[in-house]
Short mmCIF file of C-alpha atoms in Angstrom, two decimals:
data_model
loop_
_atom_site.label_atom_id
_atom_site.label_comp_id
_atom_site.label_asym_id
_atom_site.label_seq_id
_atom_site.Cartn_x
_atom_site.Cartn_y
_atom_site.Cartn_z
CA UNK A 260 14.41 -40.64 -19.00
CA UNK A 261 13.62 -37.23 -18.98
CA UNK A 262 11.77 -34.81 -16.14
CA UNK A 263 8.62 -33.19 -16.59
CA UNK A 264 9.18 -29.74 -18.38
CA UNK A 265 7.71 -26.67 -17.33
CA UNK A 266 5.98 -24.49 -20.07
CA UNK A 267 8.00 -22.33 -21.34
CA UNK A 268 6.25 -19.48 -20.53
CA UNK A 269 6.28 -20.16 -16.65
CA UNK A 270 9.87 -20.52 -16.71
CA UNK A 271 9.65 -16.90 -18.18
CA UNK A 272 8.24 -15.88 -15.04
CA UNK A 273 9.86 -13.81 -11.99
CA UNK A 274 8.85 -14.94 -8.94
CA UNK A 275 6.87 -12.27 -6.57
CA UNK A 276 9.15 -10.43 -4.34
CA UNK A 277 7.58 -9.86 -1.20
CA UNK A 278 8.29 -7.00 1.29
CA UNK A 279 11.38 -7.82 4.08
CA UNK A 280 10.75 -8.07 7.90
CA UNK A 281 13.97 -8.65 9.08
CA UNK A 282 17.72 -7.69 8.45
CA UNK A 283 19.97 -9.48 6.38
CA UNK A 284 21.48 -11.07 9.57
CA UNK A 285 18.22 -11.86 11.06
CA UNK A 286 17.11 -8.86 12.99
CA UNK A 287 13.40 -8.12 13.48
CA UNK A 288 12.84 -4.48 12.00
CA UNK A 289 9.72 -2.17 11.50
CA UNK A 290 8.25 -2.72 8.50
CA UNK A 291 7.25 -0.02 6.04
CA UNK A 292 7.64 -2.64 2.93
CA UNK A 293 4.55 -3.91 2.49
CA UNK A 294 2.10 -1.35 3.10
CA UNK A 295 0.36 -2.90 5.71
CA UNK A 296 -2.07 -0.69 8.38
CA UNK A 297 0.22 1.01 11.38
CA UNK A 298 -3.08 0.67 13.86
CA UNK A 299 -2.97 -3.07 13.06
CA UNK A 300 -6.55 -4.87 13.00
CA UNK A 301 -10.02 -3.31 14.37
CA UNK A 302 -11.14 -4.96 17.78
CA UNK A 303 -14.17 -5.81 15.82
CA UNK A 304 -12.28 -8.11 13.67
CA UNK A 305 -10.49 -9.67 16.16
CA UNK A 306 -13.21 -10.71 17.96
CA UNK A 307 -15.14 -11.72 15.12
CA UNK A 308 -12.22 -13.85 14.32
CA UNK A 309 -11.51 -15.50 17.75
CA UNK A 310 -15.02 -16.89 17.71
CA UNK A 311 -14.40 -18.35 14.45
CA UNK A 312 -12.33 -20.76 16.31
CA UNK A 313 -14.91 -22.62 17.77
CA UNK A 314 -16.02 -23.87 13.93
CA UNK A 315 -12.50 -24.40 12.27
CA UNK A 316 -13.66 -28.04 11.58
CA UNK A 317 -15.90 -26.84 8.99
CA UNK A 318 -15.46 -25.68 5.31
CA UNK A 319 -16.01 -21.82 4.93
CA UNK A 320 -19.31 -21.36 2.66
CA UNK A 321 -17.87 -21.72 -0.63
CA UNK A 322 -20.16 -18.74 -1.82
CA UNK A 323 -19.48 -16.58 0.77
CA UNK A 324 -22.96 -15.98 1.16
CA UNK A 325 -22.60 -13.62 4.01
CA UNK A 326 -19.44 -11.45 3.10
CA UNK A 327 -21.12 -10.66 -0.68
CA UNK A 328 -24.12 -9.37 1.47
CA UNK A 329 -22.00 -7.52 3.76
CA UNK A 330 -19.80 -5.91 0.62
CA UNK A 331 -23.27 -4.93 -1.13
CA UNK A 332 -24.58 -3.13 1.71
CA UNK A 333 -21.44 -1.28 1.96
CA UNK A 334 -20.70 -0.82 -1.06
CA UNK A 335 -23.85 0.04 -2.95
CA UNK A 336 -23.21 -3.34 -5.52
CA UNK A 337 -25.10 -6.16 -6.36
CA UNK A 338 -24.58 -9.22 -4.16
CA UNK A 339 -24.54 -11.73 -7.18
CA UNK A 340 -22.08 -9.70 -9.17
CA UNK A 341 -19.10 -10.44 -7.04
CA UNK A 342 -16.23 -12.62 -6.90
CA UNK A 343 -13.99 -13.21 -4.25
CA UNK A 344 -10.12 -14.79 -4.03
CA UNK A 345 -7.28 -15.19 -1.70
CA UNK A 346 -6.35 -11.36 -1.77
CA UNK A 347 -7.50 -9.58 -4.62
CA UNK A 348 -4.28 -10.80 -5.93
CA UNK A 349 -6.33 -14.33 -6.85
CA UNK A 350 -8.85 -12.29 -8.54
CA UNK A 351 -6.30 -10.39 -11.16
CA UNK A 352 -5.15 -14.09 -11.83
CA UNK A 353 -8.86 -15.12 -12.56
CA UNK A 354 -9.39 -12.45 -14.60
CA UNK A 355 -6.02 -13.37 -16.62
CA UNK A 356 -7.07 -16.95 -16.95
CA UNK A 357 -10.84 -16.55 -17.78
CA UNK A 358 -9.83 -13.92 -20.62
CA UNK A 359 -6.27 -14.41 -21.76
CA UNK A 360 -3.95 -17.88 -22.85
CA UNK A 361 -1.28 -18.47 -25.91
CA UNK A 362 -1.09 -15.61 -28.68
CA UNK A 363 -2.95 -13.11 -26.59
CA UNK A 364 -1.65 -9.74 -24.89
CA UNK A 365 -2.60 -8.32 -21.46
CA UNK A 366 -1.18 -4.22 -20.95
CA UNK A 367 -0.51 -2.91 -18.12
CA UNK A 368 2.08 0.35 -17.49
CA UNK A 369 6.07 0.30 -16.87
CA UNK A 370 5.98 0.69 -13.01
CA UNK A 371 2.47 -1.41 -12.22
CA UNK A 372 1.87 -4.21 -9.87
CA UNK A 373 4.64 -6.91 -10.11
CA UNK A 374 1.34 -9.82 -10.28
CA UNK A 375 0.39 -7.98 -13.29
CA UNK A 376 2.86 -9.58 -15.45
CA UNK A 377 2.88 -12.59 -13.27
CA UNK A 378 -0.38 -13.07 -13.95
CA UNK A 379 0.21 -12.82 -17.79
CA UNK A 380 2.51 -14.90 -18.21
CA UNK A 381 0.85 -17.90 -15.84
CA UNK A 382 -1.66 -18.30 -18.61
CA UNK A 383 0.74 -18.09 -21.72
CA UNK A 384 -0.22 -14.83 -22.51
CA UNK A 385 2.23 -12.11 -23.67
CA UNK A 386 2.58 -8.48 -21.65
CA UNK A 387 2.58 -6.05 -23.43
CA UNK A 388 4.28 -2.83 -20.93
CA UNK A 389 3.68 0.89 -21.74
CA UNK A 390 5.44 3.64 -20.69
CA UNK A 391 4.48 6.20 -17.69
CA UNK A 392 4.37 9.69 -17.51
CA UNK A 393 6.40 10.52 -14.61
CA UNK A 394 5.65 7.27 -13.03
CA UNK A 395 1.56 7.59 -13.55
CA UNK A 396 -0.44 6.12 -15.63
CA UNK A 397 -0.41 7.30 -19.15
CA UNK A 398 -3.91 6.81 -20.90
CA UNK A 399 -2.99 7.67 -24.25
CA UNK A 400 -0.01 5.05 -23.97
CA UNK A 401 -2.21 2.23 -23.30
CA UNK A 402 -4.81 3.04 -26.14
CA UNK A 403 -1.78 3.15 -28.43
CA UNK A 404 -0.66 -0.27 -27.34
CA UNK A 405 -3.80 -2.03 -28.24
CA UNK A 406 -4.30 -4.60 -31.04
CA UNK A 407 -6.55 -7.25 -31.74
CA UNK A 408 -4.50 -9.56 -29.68
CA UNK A 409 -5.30 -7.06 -26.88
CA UNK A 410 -7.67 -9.36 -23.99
CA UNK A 411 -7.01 -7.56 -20.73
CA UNK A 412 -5.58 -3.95 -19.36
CA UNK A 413 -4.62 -3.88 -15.66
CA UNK A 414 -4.23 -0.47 -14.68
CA UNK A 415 -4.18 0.07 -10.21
CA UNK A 416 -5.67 3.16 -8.42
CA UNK A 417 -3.65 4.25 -6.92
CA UNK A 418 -1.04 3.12 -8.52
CA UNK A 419 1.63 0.41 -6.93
CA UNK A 420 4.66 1.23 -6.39
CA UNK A 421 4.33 4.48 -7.73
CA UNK A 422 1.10 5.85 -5.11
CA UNK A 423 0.62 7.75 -8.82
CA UNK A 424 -3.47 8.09 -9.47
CA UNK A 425 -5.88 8.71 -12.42
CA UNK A 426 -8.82 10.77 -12.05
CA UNK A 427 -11.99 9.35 -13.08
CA UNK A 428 -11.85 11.73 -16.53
CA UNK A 429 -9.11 9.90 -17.51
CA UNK A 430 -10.08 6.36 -16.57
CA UNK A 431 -13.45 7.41 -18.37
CA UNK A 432 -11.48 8.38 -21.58
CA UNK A 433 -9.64 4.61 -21.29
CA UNK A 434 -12.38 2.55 -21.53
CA UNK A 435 -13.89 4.42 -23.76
CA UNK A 436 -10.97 3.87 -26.04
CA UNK A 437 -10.61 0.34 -25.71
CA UNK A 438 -12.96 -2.07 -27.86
CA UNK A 439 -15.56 -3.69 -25.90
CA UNK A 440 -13.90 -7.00 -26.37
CA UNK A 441 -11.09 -5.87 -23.72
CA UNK A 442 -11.66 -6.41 -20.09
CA UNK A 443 -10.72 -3.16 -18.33
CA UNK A 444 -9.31 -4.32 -14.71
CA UNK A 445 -9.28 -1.30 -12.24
CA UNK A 446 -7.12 -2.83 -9.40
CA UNK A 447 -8.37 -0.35 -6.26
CA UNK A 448 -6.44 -2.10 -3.45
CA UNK A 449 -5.58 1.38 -2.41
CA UNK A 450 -9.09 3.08 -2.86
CA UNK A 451 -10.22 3.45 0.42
CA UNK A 452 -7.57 5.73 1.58
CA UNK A 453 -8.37 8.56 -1.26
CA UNK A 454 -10.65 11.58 -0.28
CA UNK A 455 -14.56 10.90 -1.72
CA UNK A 456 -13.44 13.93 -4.35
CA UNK A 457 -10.85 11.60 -5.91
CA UNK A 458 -13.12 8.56 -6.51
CA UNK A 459 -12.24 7.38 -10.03
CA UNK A 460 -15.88 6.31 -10.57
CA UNK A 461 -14.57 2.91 -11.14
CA UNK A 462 -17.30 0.90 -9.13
CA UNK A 463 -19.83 2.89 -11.30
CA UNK A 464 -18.36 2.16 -14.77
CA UNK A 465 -18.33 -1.56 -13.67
CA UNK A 466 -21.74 -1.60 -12.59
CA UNK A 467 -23.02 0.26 -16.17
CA UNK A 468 -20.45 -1.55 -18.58
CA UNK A 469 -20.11 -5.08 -20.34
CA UNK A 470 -16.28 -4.97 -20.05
CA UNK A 471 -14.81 -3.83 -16.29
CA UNK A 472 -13.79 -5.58 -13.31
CA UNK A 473 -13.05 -3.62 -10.11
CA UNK A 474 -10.75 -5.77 -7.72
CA UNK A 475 -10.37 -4.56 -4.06
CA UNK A 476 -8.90 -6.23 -1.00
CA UNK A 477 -9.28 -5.90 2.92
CA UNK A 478 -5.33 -6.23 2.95
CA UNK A 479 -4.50 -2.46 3.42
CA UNK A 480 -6.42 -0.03 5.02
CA UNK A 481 -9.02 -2.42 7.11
CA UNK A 482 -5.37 -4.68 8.18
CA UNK A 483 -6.24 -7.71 7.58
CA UNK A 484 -3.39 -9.15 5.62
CA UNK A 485 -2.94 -12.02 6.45
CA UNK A 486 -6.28 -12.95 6.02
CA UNK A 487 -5.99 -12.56 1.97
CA UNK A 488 -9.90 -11.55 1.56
CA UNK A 489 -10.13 -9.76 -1.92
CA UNK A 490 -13.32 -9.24 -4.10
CA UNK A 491 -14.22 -8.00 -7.23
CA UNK A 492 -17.11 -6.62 -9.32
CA UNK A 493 -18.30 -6.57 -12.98
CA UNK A 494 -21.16 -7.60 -15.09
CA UNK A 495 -22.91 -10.54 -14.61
CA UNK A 496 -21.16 -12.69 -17.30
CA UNK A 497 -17.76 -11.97 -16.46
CA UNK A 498 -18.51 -12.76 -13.37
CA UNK A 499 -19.47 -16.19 -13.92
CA UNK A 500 -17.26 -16.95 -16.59
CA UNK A 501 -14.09 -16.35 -13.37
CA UNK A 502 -16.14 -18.38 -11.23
CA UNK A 503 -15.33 -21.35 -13.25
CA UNK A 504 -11.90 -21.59 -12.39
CA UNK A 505 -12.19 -19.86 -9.30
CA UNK A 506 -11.25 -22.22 -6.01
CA UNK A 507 -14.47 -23.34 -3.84
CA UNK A 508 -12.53 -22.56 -0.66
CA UNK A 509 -10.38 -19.00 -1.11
CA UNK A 510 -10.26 -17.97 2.30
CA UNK A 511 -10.89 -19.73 6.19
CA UNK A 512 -14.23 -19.38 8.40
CA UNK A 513 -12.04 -16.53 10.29
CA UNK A 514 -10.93 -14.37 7.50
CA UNK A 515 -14.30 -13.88 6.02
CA UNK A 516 -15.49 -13.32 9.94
CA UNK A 517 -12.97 -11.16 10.53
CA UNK A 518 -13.48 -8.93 7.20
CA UNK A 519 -17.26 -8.48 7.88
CA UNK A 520 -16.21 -7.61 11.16
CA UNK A 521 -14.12 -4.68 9.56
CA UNK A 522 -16.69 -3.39 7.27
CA UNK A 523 -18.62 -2.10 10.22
CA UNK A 524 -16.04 -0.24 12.15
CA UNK A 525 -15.72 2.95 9.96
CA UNK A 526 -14.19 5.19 12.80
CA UNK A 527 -10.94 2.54 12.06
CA UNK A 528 -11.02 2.98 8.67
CA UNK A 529 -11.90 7.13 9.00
CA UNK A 530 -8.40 7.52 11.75
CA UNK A 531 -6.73 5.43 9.44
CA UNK A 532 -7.14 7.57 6.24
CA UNK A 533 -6.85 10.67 7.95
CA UNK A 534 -3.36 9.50 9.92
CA UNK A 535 -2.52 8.65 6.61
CA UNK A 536 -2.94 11.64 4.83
CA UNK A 537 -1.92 13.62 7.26
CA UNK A 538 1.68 12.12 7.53
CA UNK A 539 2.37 11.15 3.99
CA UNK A 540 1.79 15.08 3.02
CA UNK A 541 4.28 15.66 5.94
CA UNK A 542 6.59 12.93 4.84
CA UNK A 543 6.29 13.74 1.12
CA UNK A 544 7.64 17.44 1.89
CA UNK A 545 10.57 15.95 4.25
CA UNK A 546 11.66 13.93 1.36
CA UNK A 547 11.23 17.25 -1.17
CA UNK A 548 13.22 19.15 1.25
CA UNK A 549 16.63 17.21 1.36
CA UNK A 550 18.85 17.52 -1.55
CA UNK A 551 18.93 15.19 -3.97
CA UNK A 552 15.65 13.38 -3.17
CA UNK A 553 12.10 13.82 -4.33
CA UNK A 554 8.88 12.14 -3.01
CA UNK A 555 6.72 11.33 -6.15
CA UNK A 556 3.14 12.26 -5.07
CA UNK A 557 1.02 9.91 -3.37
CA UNK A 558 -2.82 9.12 -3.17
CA UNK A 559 -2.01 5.50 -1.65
CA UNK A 560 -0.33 4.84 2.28
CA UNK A 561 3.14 4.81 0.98
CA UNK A 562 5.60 7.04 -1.00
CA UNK A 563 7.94 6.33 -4.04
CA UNK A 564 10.99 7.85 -2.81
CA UNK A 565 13.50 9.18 -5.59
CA UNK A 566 17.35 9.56 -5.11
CA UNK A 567 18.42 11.64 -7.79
CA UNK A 568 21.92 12.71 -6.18
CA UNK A 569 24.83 11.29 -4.85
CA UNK A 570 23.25 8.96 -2.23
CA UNK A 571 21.85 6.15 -4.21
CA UNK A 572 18.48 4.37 -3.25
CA UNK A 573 20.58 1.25 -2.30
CA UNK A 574 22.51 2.85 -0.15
CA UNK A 575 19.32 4.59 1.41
CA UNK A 576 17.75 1.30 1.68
CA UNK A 577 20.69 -0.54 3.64
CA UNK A 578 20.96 2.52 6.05
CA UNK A 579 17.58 2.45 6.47
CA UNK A 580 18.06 -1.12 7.20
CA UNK A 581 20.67 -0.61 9.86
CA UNK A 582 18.33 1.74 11.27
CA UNK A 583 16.00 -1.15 11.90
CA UNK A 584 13.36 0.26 9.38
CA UNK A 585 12.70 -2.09 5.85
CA UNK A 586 11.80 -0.63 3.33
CA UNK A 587 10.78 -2.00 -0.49
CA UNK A 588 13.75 -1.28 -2.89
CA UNK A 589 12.92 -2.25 -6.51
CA UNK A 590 15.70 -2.97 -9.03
CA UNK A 591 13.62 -5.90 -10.51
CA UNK A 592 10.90 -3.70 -11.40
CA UNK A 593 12.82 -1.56 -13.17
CA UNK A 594 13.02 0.99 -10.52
CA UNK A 595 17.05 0.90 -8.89
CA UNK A 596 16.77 4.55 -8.14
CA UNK A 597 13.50 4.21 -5.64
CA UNK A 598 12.38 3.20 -2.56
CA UNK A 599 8.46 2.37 -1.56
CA UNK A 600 8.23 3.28 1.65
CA UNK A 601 5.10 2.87 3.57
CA UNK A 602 3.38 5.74 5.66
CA UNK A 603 3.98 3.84 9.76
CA UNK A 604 3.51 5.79 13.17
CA UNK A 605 4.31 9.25 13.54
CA UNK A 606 7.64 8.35 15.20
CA UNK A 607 8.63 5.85 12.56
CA UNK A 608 8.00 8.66 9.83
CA UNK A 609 10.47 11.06 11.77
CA UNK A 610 13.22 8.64 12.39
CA UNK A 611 12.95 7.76 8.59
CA UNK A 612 13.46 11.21 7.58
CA UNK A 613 16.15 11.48 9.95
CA UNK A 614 17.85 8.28 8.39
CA UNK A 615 17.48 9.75 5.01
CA UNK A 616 18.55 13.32 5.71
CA UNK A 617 22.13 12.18 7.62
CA UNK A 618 22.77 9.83 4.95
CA UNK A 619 22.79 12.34 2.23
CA UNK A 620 24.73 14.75 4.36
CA UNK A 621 26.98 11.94 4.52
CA UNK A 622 26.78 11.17 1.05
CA UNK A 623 27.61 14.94 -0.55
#
């Protein structure tokens, strides 16, 4: 007798990483690895999702009746033209799955989302990965890579791990290279914390063309990770073509609550973007200024350290790590010589840099 066999293209896979929160021998550090919100969760949200406790022996509404209302109010979008998913993770997989299977290719660039490929290869599909220029997104790249295998392009914006970003000139000039028969998928998990300048006009090019799907999340910048509330938005048909695999019940009574909750409290979301930018631009030059290292620049709540001299990013990462600070180092994505490190509290920022700077004193 023999044991059920995997396809082989899921054995092809490698498994999602996620950011540490302790020490190799068990020690709870700070955690700048997973890019989660330094001020936590808004009041709002809490509260909205205590109360939530009083229902929990009910199924959330499968359509999320009351969250798509909330996200079209906010956002300016049409209520019926969005999906939602366990993070907006589940949504990149939807789009994968609805679009892509066996003999088909999906792009995305070198140093993109590790689900990207994940994603791909879930569904039999093949990746096809294009090179950056210096770490961002390069446009012409991707329009070289395409064929008429070509279903899907993920590109983020910002950009993860790299914080890289692609102004809306250039994410114009992609889809308007790519045949109409490729899904565009802007992945904006990081959107809210750029400057209304830097909008990539994403939402807009969804809302006017047949072929792009916007994916956000309430993960990052309104902190509520662990609630794995993500959306997306796109024509009407693609829209209900992912609904057909989508799961009725993505995320609890509390989470969707709890993320409606967050919508409404923009001075949370205004101190969070402007902490943010504030001490990433301070962080970024800290980096710049000790030898050997270079901060690649950033529109997202983290930096993509580079070690470049004699202290390597391992070692950077461990003393970091003794420190009691984790950080994201990324050999398996092709990226041994960098760390991700998130933007955390003011005082979290200056003991990193001081980590960093004795270490390569050390080092040289």
């Amino acid at each position: 007798m023999t044991a059920p066999a995997p396809k082989p293209w899921i054995l092809g896979i490698a498994p999602y990483v996620p950011g540490r929160a302790t020490s190799e021998d068990g020690r709870k550090v700070v955690k700048l690895s997973s890019n989660e919100n330094p001020f936590g969760t808004p009041e709002p949200a809490r509260a909205a999702y205590r109360a939530a406790a009083d229902h929990l022996e009910r199924y959330p509404d499968a359509a999320a009746v009351d969250l798509r209302a909330a996200l079209a109010a906010h956002y300016g979008v049409e209520a019926e033209r969005l999906i939602y998913g366990t993070g907006s993770d589940e949504v990149l997989h939807l789009a994968a799955g609805t679009f892509a299977g066996p003999g088909d290719e999906i792009i995305h660039v070198r140093y993109g989302f590790a689900v990207y490929e994940i994603a791909t290869r879930r569904v039999g599909a093949t990746p096809v990965i294009v090179a950056d220029r210096d770490y961002a997104t390069d446009v012409d790249a991707i329009l070289a890579a395409v064929t008429e295998r070509t279903k899907v392009v993920f590109v983020a914006n910002p950009n993860n791990p790299t914080g890289t970003y692609a102004t809306a000139a250039e994410i114009a000039r992609l889809h308007a290279g790519l045949p109409a028969s490729v899904l565009l998928v802007l992945d904006q998990a990081y959107t809210e914390y750029l400057d209304p300048e830097d909008d990539d006009g994403g939402l807009e090019l969804a809302r006017t063309a047949s072929n792009v799907l916007v994916t956000r999340t309430f993960s990052k910048i309104f902190g509520l990770a662990s609630e794995r509330v993500g959306w997306g938005y796109a024509a009407p048909e693609i829209i209900a073509a992912m609904h057909r695999i989508r799961a009725p019940f993505a995320f609890s009574i509390g989470a969707q609550a709890a993320a409606i909750a967050a919508l409404g409290d923009h001075g949370f979301v205004a101190r969070s973007r402007e902490h943010n930018r504030t001490w990433r631009q301070w962080f970024s030059d800290q980096v710049d200024a000790i030898p050997g290292l270079r901060a690649v620049p950033s529109k997202a709540n983290f930096v993509l350290v580079l070690f470049e001299g004699l202290l390597t990013a391992e070692d950077g990462y461990k003393a970091l790590m003794a420190a009691g600070y984790a950080t994201r180092w990324l050999p398996g994505q092709g990226l041994p010589q960098a760390l991700r490190i998130t933007i955390g509290s003011e005082s979290e920022m200056r003991d990193v840099v001081a980590v960093l700077r004795a270490e390569v004193e050390r080092a040289g």
